[in-house]
mmCIF file with all atom_site columns, C-alpha atoms and ligand atoms in Angstrom:
data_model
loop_
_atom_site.group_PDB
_atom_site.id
_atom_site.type_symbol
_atom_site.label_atom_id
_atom_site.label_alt_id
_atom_site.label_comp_id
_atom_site.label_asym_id
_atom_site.label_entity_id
_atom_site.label_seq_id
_atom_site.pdbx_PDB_ins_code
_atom_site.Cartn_x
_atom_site.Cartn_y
_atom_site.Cartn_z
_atom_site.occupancy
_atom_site.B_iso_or_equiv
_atom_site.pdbx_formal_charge
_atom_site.auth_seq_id
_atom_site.auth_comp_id
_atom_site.auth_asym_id
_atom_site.auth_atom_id
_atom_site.pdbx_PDB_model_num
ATOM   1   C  CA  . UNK A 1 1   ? 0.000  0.000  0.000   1.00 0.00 ? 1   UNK A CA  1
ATOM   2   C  CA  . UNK A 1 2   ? 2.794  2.427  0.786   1.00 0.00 ? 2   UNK A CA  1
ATOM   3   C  CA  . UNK A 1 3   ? 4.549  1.768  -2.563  1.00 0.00 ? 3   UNK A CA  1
ATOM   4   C  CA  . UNK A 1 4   ? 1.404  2.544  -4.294  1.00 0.00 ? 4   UNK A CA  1
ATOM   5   C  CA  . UNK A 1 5   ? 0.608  5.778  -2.399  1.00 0.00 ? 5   UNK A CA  1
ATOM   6   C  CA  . UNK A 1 6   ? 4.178  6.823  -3.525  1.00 0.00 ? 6   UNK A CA  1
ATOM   7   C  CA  . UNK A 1 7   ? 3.779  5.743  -6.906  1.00 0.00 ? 7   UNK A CA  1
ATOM   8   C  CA  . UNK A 1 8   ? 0.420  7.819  -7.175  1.00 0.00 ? 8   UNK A CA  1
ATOM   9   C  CA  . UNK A 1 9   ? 2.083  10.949 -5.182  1.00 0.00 ? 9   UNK A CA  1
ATOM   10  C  CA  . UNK A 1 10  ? 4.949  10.609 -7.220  1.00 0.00 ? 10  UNK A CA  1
ATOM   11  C  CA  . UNK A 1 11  ? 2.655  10.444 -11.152 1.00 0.00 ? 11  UNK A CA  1
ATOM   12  C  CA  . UNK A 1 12  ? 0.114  13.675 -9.473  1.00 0.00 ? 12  UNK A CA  1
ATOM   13  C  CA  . UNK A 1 13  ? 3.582  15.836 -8.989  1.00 0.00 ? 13  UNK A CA  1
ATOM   14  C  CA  . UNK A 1 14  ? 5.245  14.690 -11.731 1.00 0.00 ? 14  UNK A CA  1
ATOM   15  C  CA  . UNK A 1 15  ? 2.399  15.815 -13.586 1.00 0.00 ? 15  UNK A CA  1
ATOM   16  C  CA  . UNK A 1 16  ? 2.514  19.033 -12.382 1.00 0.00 ? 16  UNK A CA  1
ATOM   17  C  CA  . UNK A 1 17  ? 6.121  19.682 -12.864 1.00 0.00 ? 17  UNK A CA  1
ATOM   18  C  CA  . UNK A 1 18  ? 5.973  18.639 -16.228 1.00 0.00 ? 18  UNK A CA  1
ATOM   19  C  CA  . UNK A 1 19  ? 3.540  20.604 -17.228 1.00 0.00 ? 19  UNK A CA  1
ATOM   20  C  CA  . UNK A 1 20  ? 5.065  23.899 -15.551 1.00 0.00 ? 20  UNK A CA  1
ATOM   21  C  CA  . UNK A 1 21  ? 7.822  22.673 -17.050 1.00 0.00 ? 21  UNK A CA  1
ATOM   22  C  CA  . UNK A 1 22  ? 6.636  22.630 -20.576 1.00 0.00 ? 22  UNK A CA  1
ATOM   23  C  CA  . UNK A 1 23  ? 4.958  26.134 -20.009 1.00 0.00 ? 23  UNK A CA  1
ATOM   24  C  CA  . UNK A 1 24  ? 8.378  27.474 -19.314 1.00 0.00 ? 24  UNK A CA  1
ATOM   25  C  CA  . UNK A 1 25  ? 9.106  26.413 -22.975 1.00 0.00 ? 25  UNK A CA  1
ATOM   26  C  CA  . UNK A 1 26  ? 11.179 23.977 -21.893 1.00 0.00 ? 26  UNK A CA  1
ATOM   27  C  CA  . UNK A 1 27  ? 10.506 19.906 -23.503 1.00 0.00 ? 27  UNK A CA  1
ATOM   28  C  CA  . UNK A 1 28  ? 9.857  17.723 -20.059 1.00 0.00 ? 28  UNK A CA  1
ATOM   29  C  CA  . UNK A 1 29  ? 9.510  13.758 -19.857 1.00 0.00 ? 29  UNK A CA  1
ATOM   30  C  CA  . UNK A 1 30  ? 8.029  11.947 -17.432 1.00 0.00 ? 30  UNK A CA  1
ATOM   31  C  CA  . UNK A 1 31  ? 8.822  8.426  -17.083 1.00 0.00 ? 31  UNK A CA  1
ATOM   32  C  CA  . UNK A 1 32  ? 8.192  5.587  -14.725 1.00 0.00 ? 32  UNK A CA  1
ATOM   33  C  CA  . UNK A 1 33  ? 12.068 3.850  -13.551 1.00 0.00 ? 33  UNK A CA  1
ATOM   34  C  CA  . UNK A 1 34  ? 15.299 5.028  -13.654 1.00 0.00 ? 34  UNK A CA  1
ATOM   35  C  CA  . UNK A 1 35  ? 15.369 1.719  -16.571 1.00 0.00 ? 35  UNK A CA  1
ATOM   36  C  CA  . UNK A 1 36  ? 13.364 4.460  -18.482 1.00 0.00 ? 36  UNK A CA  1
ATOM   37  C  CA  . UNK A 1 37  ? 16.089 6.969  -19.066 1.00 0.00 ? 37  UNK A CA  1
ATOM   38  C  CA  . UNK A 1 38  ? 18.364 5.189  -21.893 1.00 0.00 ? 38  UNK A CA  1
ATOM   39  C  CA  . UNK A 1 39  ? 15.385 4.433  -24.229 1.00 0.00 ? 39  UNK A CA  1
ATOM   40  C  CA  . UNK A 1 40  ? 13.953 8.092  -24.188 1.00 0.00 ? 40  UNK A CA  1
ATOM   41  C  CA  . UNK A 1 41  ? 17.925 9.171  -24.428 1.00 0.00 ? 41  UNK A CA  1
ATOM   42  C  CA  . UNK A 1 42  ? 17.890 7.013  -27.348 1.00 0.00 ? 42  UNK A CA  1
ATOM   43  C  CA  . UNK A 1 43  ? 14.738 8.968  -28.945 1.00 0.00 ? 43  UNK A CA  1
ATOM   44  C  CA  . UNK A 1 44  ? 16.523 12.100 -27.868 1.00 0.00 ? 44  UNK A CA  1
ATOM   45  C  CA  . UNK A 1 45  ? 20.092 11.809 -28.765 1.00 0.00 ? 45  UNK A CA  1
ATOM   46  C  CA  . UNK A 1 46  ? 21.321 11.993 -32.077 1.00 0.00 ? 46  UNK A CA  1
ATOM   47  C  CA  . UNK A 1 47  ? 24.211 9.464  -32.761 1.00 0.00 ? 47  UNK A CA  1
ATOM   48  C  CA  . UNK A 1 48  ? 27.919 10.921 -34.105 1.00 0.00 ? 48  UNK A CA  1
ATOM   49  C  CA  . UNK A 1 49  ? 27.006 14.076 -31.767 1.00 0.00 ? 49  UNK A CA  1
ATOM   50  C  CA  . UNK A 1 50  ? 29.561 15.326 -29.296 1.00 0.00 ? 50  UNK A CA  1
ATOM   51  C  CA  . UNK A 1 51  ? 28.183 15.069 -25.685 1.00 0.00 ? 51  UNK A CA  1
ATOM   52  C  CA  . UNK A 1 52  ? 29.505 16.155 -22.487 1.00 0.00 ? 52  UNK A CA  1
ATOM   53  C  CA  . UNK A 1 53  ? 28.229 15.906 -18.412 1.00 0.00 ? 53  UNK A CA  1
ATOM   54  C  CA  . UNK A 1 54  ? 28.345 17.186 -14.996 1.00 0.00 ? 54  UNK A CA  1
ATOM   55  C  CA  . UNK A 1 55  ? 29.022 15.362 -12.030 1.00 0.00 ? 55  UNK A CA  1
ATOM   56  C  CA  . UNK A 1 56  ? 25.638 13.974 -11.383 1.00 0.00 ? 56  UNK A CA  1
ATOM   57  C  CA  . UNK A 1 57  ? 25.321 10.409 -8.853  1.00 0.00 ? 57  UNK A CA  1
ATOM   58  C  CA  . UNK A 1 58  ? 22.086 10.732 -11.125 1.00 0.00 ? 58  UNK A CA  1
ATOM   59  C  CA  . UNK A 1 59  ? 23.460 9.786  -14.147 1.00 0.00 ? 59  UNK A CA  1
ATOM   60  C  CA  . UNK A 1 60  ? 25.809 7.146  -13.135 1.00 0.00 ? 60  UNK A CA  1
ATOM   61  C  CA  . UNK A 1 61  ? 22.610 5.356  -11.120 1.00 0.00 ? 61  UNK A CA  1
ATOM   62  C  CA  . UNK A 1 62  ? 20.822 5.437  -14.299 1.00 0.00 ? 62  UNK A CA  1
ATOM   63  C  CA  . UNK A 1 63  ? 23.603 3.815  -16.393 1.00 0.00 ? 63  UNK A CA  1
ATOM   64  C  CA  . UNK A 1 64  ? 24.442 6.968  -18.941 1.00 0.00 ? 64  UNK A CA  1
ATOM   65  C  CA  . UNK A 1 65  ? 27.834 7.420  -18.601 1.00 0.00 ? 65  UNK A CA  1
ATOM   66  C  CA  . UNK A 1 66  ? 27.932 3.547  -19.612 1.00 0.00 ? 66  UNK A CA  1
ATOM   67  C  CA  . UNK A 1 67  ? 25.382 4.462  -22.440 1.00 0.00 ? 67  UNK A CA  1
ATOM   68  C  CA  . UNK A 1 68  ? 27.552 7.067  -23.621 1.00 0.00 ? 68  UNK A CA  1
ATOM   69  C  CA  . UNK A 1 69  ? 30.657 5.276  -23.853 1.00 0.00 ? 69  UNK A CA  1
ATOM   70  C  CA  . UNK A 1 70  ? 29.096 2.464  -24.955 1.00 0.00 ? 70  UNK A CA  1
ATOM   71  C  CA  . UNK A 1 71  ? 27.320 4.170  -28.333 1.00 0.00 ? 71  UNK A CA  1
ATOM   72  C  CA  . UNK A 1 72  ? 27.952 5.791  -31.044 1.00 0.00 ? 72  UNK A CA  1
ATOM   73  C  CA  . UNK A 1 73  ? 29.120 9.297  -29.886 1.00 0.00 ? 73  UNK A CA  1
ATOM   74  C  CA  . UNK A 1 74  ? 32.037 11.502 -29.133 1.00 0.00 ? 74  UNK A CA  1
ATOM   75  C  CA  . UNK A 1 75  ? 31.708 11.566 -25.569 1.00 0.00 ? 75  UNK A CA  1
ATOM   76  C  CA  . UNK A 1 76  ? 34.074 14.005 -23.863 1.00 0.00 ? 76  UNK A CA  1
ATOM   77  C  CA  . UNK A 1 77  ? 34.743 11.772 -20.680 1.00 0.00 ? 77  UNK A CA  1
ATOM   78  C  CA  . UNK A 1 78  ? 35.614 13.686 -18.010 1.00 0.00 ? 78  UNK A CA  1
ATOM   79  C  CA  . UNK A 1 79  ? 36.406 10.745 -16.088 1.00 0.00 ? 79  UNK A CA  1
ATOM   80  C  CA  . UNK A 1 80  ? 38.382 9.367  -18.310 1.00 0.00 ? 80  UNK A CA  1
ATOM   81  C  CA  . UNK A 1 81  ? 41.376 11.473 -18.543 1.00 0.00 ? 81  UNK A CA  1
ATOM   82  C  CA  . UNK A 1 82  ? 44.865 11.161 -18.151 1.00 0.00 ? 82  UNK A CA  1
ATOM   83  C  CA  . UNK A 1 83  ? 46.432 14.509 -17.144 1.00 0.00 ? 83  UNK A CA  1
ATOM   84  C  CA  . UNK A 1 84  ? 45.025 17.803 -15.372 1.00 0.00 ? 84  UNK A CA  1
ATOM   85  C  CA  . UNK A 1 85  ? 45.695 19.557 -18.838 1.00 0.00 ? 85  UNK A CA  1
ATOM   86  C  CA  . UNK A 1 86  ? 43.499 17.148 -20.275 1.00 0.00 ? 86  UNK A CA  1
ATOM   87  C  CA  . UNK A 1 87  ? 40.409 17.474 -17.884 1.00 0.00 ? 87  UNK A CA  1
ATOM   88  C  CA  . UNK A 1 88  ? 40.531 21.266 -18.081 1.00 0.00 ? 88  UNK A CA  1
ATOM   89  C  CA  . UNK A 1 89  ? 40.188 20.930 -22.294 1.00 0.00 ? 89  UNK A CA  1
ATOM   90  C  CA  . UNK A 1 90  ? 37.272 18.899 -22.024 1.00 0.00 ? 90  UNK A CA  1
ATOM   91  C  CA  . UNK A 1 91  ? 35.917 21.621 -19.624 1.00 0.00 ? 91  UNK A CA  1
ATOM   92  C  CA  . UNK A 1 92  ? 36.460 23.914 -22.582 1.00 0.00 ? 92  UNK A CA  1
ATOM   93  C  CA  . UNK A 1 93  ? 35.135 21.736 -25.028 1.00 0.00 ? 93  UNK A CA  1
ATOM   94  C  CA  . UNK A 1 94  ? 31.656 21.157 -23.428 1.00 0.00 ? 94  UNK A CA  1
ATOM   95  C  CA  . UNK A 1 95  ? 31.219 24.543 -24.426 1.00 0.00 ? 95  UNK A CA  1
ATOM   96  C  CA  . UNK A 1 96  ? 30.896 23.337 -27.911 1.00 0.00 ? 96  UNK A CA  1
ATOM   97  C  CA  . UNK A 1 97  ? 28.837 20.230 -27.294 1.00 0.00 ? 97  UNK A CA  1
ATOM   98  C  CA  . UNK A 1 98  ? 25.563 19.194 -29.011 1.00 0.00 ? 98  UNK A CA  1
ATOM   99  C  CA  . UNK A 1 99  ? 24.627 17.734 -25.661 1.00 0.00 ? 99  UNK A CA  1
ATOM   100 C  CA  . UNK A 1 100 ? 25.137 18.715 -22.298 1.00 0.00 ? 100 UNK A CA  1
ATOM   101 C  CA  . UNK A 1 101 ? 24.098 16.298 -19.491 1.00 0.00 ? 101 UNK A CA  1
ATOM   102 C  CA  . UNK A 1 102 ? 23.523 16.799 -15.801 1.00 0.00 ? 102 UNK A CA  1
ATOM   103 C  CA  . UNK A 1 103 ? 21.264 16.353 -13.073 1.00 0.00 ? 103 UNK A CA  1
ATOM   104 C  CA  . UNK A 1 104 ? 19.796 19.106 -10.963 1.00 0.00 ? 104 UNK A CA  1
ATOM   105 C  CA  . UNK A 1 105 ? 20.035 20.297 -7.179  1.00 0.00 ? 105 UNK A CA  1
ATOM   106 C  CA  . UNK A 1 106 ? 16.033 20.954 -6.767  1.00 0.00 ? 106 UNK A CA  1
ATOM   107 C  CA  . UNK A 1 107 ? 13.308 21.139 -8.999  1.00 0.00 ? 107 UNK A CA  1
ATOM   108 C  CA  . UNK A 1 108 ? 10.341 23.814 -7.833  1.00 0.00 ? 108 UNK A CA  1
ATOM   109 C  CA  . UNK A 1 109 ? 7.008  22.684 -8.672  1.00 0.00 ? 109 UNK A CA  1
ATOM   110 C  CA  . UNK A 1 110 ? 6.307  25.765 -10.831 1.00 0.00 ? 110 UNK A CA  1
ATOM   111 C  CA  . UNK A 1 111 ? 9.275  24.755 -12.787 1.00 0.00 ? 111 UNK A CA  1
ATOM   112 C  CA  . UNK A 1 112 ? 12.548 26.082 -11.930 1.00 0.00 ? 112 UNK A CA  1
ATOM   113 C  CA  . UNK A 1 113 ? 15.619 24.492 -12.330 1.00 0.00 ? 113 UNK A CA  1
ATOM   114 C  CA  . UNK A 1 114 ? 18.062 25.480 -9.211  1.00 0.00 ? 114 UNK A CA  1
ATOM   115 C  CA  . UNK A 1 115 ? 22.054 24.467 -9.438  1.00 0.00 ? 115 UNK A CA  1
ATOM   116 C  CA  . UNK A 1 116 ? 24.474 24.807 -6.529  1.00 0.00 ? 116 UNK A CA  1
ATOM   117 C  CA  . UNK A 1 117 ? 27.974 24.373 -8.151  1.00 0.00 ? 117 UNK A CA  1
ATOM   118 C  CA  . UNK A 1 118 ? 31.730 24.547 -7.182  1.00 0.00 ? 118 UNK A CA  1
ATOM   119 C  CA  . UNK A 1 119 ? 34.176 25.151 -9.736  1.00 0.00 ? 119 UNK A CA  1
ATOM   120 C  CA  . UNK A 1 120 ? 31.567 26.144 -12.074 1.00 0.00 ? 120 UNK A CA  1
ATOM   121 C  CA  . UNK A 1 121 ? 31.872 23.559 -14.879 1.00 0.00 ? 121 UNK A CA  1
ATOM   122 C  CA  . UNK A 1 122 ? 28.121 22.505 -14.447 1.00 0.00 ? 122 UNK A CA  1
ATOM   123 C  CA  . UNK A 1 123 ? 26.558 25.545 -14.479 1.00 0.00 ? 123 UNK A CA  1
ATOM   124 C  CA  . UNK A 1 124 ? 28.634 27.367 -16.904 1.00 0.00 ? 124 UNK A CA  1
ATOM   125 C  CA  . UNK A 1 125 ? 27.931 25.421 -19.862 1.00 0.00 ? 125 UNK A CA  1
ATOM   126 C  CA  . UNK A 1 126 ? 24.180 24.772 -18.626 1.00 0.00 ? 126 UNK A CA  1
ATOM   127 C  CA  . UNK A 1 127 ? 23.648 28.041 -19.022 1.00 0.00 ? 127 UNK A CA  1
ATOM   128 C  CA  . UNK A 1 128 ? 25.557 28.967 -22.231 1.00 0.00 ? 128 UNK A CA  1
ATOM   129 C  CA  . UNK A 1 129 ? 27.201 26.941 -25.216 1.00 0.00 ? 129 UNK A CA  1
ATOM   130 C  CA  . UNK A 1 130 ? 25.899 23.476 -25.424 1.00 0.00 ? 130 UNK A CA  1
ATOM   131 C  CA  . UNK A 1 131 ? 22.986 22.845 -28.355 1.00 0.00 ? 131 UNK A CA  1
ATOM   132 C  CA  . UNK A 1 132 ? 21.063 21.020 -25.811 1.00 0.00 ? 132 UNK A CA  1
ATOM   133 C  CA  . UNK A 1 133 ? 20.883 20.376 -21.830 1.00 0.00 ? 133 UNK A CA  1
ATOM   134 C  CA  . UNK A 1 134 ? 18.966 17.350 -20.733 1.00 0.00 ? 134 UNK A CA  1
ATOM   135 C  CA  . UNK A 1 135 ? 18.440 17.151 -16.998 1.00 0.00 ? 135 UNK A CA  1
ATOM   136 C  CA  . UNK A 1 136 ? 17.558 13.768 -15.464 1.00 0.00 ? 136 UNK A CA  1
ATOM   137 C  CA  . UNK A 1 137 ? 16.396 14.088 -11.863 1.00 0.00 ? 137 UNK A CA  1
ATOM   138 C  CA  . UNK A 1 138 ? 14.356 12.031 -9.351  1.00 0.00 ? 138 UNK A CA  1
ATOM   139 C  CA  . UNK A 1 139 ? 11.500 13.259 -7.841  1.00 0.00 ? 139 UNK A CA  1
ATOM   140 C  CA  . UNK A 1 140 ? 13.521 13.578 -4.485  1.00 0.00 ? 140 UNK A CA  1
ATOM   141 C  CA  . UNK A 1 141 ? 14.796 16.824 -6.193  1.00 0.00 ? 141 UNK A CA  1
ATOM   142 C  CA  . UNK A 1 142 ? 11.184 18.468 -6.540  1.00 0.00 ? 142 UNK A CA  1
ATOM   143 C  CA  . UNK A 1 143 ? 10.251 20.916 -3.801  1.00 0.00 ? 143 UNK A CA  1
ATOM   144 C  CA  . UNK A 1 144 ? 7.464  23.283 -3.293  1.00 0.00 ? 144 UNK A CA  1
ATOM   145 C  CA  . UNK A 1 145 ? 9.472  26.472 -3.934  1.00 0.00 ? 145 UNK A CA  1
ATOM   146 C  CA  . UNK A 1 146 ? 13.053 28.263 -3.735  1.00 0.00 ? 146 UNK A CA  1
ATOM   147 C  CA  . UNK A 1 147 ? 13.151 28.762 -0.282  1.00 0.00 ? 147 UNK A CA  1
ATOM   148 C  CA  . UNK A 1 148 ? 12.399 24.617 -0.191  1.00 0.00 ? 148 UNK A CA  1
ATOM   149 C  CA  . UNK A 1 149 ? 14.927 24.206 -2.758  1.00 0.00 ? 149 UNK A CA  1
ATOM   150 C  CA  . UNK A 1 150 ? 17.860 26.631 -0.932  1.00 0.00 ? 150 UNK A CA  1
ATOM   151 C  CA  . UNK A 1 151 ? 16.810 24.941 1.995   1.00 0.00 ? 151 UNK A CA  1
ATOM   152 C  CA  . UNK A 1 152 ? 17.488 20.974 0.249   1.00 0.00 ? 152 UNK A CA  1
ATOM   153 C  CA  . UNK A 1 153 ? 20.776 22.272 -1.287  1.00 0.00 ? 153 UNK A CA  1
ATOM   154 C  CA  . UNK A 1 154 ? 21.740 23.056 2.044   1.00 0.00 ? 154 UNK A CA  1
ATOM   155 C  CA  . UNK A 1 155 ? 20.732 20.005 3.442   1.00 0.00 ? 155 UNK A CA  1
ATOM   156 C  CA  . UNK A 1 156 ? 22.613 17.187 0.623   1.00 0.00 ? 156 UNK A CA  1
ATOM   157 C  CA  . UNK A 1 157 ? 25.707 19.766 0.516   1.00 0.00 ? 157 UNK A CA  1
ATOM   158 C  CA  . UNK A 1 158 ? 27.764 17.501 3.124   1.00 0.00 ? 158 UNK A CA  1
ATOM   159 C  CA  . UNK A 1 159 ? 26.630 14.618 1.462   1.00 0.00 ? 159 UNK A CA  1
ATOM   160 C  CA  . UNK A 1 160 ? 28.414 16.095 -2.049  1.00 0.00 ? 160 UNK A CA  1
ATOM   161 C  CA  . UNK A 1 161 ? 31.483 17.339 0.139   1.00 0.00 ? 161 UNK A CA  1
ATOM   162 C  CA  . UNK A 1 162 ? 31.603 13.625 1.877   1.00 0.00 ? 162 UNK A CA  1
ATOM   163 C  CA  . UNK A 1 163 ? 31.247 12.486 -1.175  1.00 0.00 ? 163 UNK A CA  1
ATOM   164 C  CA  . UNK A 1 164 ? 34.201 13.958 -3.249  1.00 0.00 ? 164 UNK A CA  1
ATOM   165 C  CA  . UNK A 1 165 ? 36.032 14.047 -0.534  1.00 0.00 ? 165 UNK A CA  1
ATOM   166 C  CA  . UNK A 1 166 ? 36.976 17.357 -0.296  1.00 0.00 ? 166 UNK A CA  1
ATOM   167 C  CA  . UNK A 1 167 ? 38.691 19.230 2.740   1.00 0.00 ? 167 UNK A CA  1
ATOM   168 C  CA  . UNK A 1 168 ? 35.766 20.968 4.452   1.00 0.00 ? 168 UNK A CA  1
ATOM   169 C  CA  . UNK A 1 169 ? 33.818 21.567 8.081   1.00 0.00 ? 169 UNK A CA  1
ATOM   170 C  CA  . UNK A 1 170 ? 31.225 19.913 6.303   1.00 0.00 ? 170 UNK A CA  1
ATOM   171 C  CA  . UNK A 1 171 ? 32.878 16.739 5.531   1.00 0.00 ? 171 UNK A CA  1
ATOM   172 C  CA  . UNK A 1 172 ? 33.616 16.068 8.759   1.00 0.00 ? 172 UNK A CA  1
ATOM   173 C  CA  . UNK A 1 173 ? 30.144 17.453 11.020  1.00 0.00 ? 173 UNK A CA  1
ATOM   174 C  CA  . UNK A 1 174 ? 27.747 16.660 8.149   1.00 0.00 ? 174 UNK A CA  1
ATOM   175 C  CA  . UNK A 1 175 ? 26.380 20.024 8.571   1.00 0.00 ? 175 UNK A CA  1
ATOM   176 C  CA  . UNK A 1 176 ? 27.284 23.216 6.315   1.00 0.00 ? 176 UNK A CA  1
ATOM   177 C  CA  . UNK A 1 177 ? 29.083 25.761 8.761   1.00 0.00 ? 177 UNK A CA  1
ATOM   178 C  CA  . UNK A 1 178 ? 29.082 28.691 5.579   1.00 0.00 ? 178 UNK A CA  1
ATOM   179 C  CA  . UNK A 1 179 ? 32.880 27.671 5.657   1.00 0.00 ? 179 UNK A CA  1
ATOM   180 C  CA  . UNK A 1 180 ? 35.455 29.850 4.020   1.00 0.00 ? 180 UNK A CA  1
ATOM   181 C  CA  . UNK A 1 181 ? 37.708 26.658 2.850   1.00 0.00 ? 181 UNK A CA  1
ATOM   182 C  CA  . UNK A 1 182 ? 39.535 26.942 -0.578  1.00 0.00 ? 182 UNK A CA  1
ATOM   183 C  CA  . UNK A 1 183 ? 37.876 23.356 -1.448  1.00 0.00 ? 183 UNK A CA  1
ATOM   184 C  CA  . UNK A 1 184 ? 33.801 25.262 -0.643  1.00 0.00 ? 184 UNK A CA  1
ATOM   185 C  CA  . UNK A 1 185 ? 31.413 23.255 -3.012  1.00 0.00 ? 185 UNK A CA  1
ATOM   186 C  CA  . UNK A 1 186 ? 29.198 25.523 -2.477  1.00 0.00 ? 186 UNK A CA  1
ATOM   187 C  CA  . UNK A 1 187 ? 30.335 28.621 -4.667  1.00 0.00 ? 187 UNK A CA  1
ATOM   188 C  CA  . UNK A 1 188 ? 27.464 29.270 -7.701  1.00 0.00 ? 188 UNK A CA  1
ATOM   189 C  CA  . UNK A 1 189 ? 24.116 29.500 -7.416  1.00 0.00 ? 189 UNK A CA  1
ATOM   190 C  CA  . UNK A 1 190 ? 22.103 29.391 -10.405 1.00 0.00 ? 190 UNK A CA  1
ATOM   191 C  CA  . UNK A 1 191 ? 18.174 29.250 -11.128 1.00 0.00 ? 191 UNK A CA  1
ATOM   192 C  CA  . UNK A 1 192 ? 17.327 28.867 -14.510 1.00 0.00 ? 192 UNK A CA  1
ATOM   193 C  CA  . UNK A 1 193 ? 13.772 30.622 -14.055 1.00 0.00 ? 193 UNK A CA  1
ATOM   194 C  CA  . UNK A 1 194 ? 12.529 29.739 -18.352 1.00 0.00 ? 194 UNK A CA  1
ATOM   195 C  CA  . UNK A 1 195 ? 13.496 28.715 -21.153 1.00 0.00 ? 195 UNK A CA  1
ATOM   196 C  CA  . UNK A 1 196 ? 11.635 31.671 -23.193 1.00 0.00 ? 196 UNK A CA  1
ATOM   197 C  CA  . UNK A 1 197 ? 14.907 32.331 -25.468 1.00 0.00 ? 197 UNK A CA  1
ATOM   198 C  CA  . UNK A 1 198 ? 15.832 28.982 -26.356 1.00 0.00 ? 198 UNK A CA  1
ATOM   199 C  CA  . UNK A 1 199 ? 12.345 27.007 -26.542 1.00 0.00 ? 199 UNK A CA  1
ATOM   200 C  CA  . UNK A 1 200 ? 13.701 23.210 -26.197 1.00 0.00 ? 200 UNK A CA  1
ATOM   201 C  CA  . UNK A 1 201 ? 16.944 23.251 -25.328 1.00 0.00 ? 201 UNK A CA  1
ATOM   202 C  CA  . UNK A 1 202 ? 16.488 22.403 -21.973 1.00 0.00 ? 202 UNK A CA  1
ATOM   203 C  CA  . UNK A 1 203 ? 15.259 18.720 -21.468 1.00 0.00 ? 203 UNK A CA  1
ATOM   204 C  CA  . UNK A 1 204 ? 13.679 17.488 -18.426 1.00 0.00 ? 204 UNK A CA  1
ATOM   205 C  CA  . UNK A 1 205 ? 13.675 13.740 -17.507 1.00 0.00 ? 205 UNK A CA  1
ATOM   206 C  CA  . UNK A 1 206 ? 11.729 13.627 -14.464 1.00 0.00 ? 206 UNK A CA  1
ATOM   207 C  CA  . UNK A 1 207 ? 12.364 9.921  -13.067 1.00 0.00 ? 207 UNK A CA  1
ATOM   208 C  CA  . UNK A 1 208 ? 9.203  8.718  -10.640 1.00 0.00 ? 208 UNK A CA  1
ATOM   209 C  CA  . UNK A 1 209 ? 11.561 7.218  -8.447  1.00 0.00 ? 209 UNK A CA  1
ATOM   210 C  CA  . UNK A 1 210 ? 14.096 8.766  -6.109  1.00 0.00 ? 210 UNK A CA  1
ATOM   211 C  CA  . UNK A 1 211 ? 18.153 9.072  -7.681  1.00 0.00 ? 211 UNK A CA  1
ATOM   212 C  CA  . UNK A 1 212 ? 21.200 10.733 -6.349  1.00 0.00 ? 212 UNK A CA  1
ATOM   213 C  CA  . UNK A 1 213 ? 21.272 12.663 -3.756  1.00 0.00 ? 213 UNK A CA  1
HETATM 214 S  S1  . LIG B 2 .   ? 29.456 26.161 2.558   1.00 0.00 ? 301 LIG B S1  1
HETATM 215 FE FE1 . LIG B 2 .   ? 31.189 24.881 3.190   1.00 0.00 ? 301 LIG B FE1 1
HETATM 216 S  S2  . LIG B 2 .   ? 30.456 23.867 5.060   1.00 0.00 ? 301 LIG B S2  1
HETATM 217 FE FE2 . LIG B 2 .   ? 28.641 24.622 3.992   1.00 0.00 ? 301 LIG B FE2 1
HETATM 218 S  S3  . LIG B 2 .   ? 27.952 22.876 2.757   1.00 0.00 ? 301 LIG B S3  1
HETATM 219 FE FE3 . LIG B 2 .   ? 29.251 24.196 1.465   1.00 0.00 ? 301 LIG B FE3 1
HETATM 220 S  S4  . LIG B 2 .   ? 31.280 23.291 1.619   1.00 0.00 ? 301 LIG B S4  1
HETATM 221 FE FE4 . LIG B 2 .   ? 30.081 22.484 3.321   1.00 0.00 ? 301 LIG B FE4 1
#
């Protein structure tokens, strides 16, 4: 019974975010299981095209990084790379990408997209260069409104820092103390509030399940 009062909270949200979504000119998917993703990427996707991501737990629980590698594309692999020098070209080359992939921080219900980023390197392209962004997030990421959403970032933010490992108050209490450390996660804040100028090039994959963190 509980799994089915999920599942029906879950489709009457996702519902409602889509749509929002979609009225922000933005193209939004709902789909059932994280199994769903790679199919609809598939539709998507156009093969031979040069595709890039963000860190996202998202994406790696969903099995695109595999995907991409895996397929026909020139996938700039961030992980993948042998030098410093290396990583940092890629970072300039997503710029140039047909797609850029990433998941998102918090999703508001009357569809905005909010992003809590380091060094940059998610948001930046996100917002400019890349033909297309696809966003796959779980409906864990969907709040009411920004203050819910500042309020969620704050609360997974020692889970990222934990996570990467980095050298923080955070890290170590599991609570943010607004620290002043050179390795801060928590640097750029970005809402994307529409996608008026560029109908379609954001694409929503709203999962009905809950991924990353
Ligand atoms: S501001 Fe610092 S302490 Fe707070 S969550 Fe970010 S990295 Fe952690």
């Amino acid at each position: 019974m509980r799994k089915e009062l999920w599942d029906w909270k879950y489709q009457k949200l996702g519902e409602k975010v889509v749509s929002n979504l979609k009225r922000k000119k933005h193209d939004a998917y709902l789909v059932e299981r994280k199994e769903g993703v790679i199919p609809l990427l598939k539709e998507i996707m156009k093969e031979n095209s040069t595709v890039a991501v963000g860190g996202s737990l998202t994406l790696t629980e969903c099995g695109v990084l595999d995907f991409l590698r895996e397929g026909n594309f020139n996938f700039l692999d961030r992980y993948n790379v042998k030098s410093k020098e290396e990583l940092e070209e890629i970072y300039y080359n997503m710029f140039r990408a047909d797609y850029f992939l990433c998941s998102a921080n918090a999703i508001t219900e009357d569809g905005k997209i909010v992003q809590l980023d380091g060094n940059g390197t998610r948001v930046a392209p996100m917002i400019f260069g890349p033909k297309h962004v696809i966003i796959v997030a779980g409906m864990n990421k969907v709040v009411p409104d920004i203050e819910s959403a500042n309020k969620r970032i704050e609360y997974i933010s020692p889970m990222n820092s934990k996570r990467l490992n980095f050298d923080t108050p955070c890290t170590y209490t599991g609570k943010c103390d607004d620290c002043m450390s050179p390795e801060r996660i928590c640097i750029h804040r970005v809402i994307v509030e529409s996608g008026v100028r560029h109908p379609g090039r954001f694409k929503i994959i709203l999962v009905k399940e809950d991924l990353g963190l």
